[in-house]
Coordinates of C-alpha atoms in Angstrom, one line a residue:
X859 CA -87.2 -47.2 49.4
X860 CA -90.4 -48.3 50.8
X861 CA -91.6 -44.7 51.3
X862 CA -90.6 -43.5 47.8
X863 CA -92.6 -45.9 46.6
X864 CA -95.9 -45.4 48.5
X865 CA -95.2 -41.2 47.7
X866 CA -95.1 -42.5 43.5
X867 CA -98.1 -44.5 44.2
X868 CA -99.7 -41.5 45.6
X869 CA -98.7 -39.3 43.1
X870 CA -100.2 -41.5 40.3
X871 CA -103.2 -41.8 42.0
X872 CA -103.4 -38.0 42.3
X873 CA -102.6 -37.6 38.5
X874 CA -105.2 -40.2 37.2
X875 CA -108.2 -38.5 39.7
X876 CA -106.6 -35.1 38.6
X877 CA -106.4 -36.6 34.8
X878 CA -109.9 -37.3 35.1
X879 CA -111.0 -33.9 35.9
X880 CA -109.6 -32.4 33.7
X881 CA -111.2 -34.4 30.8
X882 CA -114.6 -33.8 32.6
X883 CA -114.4 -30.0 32.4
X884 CA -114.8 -30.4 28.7
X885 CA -117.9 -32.2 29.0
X886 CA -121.0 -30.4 27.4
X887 CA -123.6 -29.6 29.8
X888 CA -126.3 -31.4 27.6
X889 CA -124.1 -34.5 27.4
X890 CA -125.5 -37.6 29.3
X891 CA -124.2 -37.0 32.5
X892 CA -120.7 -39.0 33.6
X893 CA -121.0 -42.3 35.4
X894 CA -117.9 -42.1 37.6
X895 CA -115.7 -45.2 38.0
X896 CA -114.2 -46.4 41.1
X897 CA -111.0 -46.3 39.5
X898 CA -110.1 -43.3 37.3
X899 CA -109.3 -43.2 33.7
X900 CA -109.7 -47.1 33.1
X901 CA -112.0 -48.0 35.7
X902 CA -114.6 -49.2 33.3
X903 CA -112.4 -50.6 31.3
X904 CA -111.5 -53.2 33.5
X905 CA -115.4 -53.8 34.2
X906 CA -115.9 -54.7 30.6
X907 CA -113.1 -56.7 30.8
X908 CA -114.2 -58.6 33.9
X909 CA -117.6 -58.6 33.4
X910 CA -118.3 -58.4 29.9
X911 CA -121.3 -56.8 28.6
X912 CA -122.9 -58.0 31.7
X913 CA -120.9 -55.2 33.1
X914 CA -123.7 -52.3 31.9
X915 CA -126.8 -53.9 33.4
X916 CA -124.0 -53.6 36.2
X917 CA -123.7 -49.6 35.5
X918 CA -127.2 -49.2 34.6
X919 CA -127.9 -49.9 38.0
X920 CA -126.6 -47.0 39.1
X921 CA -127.9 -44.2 37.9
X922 CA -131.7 -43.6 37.7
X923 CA -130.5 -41.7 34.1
X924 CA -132.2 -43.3 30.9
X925 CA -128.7 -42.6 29.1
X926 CA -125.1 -42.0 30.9
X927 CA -122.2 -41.4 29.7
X928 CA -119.4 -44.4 30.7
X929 CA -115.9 -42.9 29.3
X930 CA -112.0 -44.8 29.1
X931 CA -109.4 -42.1 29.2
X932 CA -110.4 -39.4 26.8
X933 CA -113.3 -41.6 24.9
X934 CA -117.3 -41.5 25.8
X935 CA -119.4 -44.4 25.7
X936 CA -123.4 -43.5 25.5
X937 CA -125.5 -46.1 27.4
X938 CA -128.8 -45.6 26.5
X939 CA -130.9 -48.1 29.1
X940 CA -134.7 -47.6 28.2
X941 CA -136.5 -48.8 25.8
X942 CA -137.7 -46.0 24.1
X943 CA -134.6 -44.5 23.0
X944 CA -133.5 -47.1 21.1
X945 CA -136.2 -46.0 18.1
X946 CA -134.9 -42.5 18.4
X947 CA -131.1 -43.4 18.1
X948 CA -132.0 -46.0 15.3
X949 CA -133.8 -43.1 13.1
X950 CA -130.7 -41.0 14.0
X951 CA -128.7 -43.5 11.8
X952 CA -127.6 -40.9 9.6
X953 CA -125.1 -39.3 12.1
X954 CA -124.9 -42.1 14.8
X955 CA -124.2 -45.0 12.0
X956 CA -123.1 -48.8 12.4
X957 CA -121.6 -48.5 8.8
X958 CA -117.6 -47.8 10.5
X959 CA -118.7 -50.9 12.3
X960 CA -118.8 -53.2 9.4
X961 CA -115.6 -51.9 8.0
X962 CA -114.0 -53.0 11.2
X963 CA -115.5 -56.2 10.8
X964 CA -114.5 -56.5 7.3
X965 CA -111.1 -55.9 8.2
X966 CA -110.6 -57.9 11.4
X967 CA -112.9 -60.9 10.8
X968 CA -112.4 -61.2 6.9
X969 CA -109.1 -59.7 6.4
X970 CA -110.0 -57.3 3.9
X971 CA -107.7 -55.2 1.9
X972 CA -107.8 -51.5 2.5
X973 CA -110.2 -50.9 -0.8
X974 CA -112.6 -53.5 0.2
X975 CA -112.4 -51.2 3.6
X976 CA -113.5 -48.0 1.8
X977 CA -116.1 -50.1 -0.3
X978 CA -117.6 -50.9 3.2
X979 CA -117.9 -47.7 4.2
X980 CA -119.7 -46.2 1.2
X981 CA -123.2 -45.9 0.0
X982 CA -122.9 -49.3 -1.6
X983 CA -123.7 -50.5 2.3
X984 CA -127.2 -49.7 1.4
X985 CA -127.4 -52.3 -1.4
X986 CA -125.5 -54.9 0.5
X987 CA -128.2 -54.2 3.4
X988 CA -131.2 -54.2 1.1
X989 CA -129.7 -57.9 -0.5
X990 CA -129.4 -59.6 3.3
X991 CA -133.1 -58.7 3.6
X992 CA -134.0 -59.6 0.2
X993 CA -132.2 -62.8 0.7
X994 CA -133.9 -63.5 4.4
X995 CA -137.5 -62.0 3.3
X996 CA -140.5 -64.5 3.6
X997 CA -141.5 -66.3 0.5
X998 CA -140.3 -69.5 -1.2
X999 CA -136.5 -69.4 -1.3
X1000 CA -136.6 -68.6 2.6
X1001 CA -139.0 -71.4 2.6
X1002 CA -136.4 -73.9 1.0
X1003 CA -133.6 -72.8 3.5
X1004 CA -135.6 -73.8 6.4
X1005 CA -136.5 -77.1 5.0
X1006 CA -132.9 -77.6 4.3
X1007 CA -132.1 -76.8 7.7
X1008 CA -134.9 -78.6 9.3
X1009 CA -134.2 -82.1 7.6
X1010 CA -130.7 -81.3 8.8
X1011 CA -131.7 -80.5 12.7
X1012 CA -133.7 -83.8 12.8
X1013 CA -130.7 -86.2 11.7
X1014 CA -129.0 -84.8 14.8
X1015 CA -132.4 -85.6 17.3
X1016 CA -132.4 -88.8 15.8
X1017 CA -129.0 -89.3 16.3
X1018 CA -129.4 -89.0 20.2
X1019 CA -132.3 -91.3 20.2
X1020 CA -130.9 -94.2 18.1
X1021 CA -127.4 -94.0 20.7
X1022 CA -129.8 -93.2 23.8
X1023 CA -129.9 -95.9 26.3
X1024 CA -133.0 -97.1 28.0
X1025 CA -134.5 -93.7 26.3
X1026 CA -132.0 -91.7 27.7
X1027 CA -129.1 -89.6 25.7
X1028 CA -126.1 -87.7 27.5
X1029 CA -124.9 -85.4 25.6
X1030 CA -122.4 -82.1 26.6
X1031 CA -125.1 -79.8 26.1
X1032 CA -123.3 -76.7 24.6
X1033 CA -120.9 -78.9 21.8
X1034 CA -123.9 -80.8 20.8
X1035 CA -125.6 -77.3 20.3
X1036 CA -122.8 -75.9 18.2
X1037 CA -122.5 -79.3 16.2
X1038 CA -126.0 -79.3 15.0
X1039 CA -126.2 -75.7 14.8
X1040 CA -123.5 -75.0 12.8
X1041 CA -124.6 -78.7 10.4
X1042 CA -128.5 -77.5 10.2
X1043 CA -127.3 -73.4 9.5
X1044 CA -124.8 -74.5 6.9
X1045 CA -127.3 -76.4 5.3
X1046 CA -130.1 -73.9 5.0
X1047 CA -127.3 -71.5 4.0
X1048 CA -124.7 -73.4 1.6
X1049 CA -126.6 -76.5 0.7
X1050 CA -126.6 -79.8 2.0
X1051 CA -123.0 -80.2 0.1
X1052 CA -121.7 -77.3 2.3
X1053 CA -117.8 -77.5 3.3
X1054 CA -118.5 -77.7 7.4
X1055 CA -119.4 -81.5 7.1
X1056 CA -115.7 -81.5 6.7
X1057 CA -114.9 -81.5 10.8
X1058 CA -111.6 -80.0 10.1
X1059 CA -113.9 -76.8 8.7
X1060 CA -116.1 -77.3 11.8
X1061 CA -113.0 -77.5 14.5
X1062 CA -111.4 -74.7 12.6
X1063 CA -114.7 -71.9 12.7
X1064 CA -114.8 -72.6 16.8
X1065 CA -111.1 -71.7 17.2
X1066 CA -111.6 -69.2 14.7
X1067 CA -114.4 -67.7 16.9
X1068 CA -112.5 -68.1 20.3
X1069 CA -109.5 -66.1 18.7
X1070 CA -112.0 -62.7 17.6
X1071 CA -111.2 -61.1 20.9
X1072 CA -107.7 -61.0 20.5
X1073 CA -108.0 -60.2 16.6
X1074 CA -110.4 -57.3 17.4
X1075 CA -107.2 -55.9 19.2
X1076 CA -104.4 -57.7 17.0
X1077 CA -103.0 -60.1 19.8
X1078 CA -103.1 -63.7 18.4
X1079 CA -99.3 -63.2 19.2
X1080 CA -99.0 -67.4 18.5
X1081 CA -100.7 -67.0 15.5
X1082 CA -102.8 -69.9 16.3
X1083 CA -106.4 -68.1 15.6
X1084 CA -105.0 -66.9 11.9
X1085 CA -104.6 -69.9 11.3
X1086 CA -108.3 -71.8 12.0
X1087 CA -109.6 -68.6 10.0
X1088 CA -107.2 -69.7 6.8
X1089 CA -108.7 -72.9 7.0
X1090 CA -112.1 -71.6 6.8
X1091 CA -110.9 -69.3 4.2
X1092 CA -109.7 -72.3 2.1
X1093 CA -113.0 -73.9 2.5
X1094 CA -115.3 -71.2 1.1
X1095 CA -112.6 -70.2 -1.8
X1096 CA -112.9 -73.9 -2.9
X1097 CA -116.8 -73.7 -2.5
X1098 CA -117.4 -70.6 -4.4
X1099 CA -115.6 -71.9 -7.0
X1100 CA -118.5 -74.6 -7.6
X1101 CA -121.4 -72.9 -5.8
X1102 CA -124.4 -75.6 -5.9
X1103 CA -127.6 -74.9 -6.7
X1104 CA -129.5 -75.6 -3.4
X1105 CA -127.0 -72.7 -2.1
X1106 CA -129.2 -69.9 -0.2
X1107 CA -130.6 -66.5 -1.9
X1108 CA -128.7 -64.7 1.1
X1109 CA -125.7 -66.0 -0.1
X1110 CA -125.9 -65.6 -3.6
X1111 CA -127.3 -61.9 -3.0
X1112 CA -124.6 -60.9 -0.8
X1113 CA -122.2 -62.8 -3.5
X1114 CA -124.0 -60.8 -6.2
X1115 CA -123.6 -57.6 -4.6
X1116 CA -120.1 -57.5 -3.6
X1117 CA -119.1 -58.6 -7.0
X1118 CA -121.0 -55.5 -8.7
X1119 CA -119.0 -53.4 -6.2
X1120 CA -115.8 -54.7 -7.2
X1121 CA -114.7 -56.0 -4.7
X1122 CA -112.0 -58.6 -5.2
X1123 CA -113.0 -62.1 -5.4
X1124 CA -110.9 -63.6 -2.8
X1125 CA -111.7 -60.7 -0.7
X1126 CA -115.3 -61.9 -1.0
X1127 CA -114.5 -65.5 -0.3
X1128 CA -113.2 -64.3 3.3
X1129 CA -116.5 -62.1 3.9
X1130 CA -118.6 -64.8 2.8
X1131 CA -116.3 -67.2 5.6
X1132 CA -116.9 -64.1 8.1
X1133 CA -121.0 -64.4 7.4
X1134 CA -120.6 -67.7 9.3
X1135 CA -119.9 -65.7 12.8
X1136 CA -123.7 -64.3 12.4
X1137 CA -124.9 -67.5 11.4
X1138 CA -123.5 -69.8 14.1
X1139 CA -121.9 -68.3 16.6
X1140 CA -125.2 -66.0 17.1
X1141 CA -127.6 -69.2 17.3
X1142 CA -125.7 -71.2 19.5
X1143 CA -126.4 -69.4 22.8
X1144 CA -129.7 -69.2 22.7
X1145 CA -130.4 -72.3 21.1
X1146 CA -128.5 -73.7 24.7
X1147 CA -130.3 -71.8 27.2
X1148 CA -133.7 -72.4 25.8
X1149 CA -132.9 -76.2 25.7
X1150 CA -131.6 -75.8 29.4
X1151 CA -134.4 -73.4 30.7
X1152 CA -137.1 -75.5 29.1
X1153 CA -135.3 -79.2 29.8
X1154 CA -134.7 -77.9 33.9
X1155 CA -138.5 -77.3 34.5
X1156 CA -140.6 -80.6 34.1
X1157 CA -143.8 -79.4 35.1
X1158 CA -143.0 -76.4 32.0
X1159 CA -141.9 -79.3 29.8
X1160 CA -144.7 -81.4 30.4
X1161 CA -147.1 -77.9 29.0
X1162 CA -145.0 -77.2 26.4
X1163 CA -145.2 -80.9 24.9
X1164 CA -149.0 -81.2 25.5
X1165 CA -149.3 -77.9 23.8
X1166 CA -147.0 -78.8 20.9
X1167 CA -148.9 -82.3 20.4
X1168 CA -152.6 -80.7 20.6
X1169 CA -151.5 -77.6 18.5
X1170 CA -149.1 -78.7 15.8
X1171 CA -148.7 -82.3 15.7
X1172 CA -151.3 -84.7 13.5
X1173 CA -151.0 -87.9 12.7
X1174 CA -150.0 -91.4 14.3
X1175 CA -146.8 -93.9 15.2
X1176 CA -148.3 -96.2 12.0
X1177 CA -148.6 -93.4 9.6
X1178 CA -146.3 -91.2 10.6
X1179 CA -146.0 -87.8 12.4
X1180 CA -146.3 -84.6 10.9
X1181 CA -145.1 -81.2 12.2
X1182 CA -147.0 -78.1 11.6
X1183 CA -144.7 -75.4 11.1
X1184 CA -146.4 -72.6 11.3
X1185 CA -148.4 -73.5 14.1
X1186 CA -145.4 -73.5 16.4
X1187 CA -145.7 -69.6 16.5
X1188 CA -149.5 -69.0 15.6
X1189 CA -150.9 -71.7 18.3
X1190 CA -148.3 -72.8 20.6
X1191 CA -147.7 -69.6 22.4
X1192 CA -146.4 -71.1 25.7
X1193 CA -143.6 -72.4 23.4
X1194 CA -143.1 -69.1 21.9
X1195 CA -143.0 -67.4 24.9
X1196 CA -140.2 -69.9 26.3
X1197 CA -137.9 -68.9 23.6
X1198 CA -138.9 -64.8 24.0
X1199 CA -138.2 -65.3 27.6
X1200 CA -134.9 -66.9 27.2
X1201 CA -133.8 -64.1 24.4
X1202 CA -135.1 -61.4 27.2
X1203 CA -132.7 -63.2 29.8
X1204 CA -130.1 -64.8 28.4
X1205 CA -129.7 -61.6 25.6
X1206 CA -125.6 -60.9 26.0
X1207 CA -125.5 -58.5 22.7
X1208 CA -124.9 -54.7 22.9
X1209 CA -125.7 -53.1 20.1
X1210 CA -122.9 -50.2 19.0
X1211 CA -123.2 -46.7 16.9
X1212 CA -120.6 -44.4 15.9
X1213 CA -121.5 -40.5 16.5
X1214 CA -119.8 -39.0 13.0
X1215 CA -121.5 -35.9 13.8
X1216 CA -122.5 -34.0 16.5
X1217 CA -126.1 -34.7 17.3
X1218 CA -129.0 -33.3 19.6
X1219 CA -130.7 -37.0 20.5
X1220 CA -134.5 -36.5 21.6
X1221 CA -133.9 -32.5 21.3
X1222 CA -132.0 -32.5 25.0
X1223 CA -128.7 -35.1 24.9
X1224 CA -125.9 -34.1 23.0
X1225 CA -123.8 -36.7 21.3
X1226 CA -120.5 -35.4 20.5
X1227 CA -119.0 -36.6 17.3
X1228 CA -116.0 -39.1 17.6
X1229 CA -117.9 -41.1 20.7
X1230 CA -120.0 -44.3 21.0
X1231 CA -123.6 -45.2 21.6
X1232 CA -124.2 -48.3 23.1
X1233 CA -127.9 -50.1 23.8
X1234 CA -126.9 -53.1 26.2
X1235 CA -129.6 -55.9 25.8
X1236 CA -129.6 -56.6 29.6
X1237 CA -131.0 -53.2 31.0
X1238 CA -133.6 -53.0 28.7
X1239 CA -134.8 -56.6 29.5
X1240 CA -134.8 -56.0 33.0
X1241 CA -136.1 -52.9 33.3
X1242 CA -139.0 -52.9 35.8
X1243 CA -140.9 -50.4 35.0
X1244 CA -141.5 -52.6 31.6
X1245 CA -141.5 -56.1 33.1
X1246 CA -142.9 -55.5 36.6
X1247 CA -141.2 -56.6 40.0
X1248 CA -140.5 -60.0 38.4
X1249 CA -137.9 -58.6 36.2
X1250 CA -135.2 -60.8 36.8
X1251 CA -137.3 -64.0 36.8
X1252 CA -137.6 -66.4 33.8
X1253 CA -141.4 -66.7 33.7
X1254 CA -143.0 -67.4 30.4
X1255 CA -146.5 -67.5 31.8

């Protein structure tokens, strides 16, 4: 028994290296060469799964190759690792595109219905594009969000000084993050009166967001994550019924958009619910490590504050204190370069581009259509050749 099992072992393993092979011999010669796994066939696979997207700066590693070629059975993943692809792929957008990207998000993070689908995969995508950065572009009504949000942010600080004791506050760093980011963003976004004051709404985004994985795959067998998303999906159908005046231009342009596209109006209350995932669950990482990388460093601290008082603070306890906002990235450049340092390190996102059509990237790397390009924050940030031997080292001086 023992033996036919160890020959069936054997003979799988032959068939997946064999398997493997096979695929490779269709490989183009002017692909990005093949990064081979340990295991074959779904060896990478189970990196990302173990390791995330911390699994390319894993990969990037090695190969001295500015883009490889990482593939899962009979699909390629294009790592590009350098920074100067990532212009050349971005003006290839025509036939590597993120647009089958956001129908997949309309579908598994808003629920859309299959016409809203096709809507998000049309030309309209330019429009609803243009509107975001209409609605996020400097000038007044960007200047009102960030008030909004800002008056928001401080009731939270003051919170944790008036419940301090002796001046001291302890707070679980990454829920306090998420509370006051998700309070201060919905502010700047919906208006003070926005529907996550409610902490049903708030509990109910979080789950939401810890369910994506297994949405993005259609494996929330208990249900469980559907359910936090309804509730959010209530929230916003209720809200848009009454939209308040101190609502956001971003939201009324992407509001504005989708309804000249047709799109159906409960349809766009669940993509206006999804527009919370970029909103919140974006900020709250690196809103956490910069807190942690600036708050573990005294002697940094200590700069940072005498910078910030000297720089961009006037006034006095008796007359009050006044923050210059501006001044926080014009003349306070240590702080600046605290948060650039953390976004360099701490920088988990890898951005994703579908290949529609063949295409001949930089006139020597062939993309074949049907395949994936992928620019991973991490080798990028710690490339050495850019950043020098310290690479790997938070150092904002």
């Amino acid at each position: 028994m023992l033996r036919e099992i160890l020959y069936s072992l054997a003979g799988l393993i032959l068939l997946a290296y064999g398997s493997e092979w096979v695929l490779s011999l269709f490989d183009d010669p002017r692909e990005p060469k093949r990064l081979q796994s340990k295991i074959p066939l779904f060896g990478h696979l189970l990196g990302m799964i173990q390791y995330s997207s911390g699994y390319h700066g894993i990969t990037s590693k090695q190969t001295d190759q500015e883009i490889y070629t990482v593939a899962i059975f009979n699909t390629k993943l294009y790592i590009a690792k350098t920074a100067r692809l990532i212009p050349v792929i971005q003006k290839a957008s025509k036939t590597v595109s993120f647009r089958p990207f956001m129908q997949t998000a309309s579908k598994l993070m808003g629920d859309a219905k299959p016409e809203t689908v096709e809507v998000f995969g049309s030309e309209w995508l330019e429009s609803f594009s243009h509107a975001h950065k209409n609605g996020l572009a400097p000038g007044r009504n960007l200047d009102k969000q960030n008030l909004r949000m800002g008056d928001r942010a401080l009731v939270d600080i003051d919170a944790l000084l008036a419940n301090g004791k002796d001046g001291v506050s302890k707070v679980f760093l990454l829920e306090w993050s998420k509370y006051a980011v998700v309070q201060a963003s919905a502010c700047g976004i919906f208006g003070v009166e926005h529907p996550f004051r409610d902490p049903k709404i708030d509990q109910a985004f979080w789950t939401w967001q810890s369910y994506l994985p297994l949405h993005m795959v259609n494996l929330d067998i208990t249900g469980k994550g559907y359910a936090a998303r309804e509730i959010v999906f209530d929230a916003i159908r209720k809200y848009n019924k009454s939209i308040p005046s101190d609502a956001s231009l971003v939201y009324t342009e992407r509001l504005r958009t989708m309804q000249e596209a047709g799109i159906d109006e409960d349809d766009i209350c669940k993509q206006q619910a999804a527009f919370g995932i970029a909103a919140f669950a974006n900020t709250v990482p690196i809103m956490y490590w910069a807190i942690y990388e600036l708050f573990s460093r005294p002697d940094l601290l200590e700069e940072v504050r005498k910078e910030l008082f000297e720089q961009a603070i006037s006034g006095t306890k008796e007359t009050g204190f006044k923050l210059e906002v501006a001044a926080l990235k014009t003349k306070c450049p240590l702080l600046l370069s605290v948060y650039q340092e953390t976004q360099r390190l701490r920088h988990v996102h890898a951005n994703i581009r579908k290949v529609t059509e063949d295409t001949l990237l930089d006139g020597k790397y062939l993309l074949k259509a049907g395949h994936f390009v992928m620019m991973p924050g991490q080798p990028v940030h710690t490339n050495k050749t850019t950043w020098g031997d310290s690479a790997d080292t938070f150092d904002p001086y």
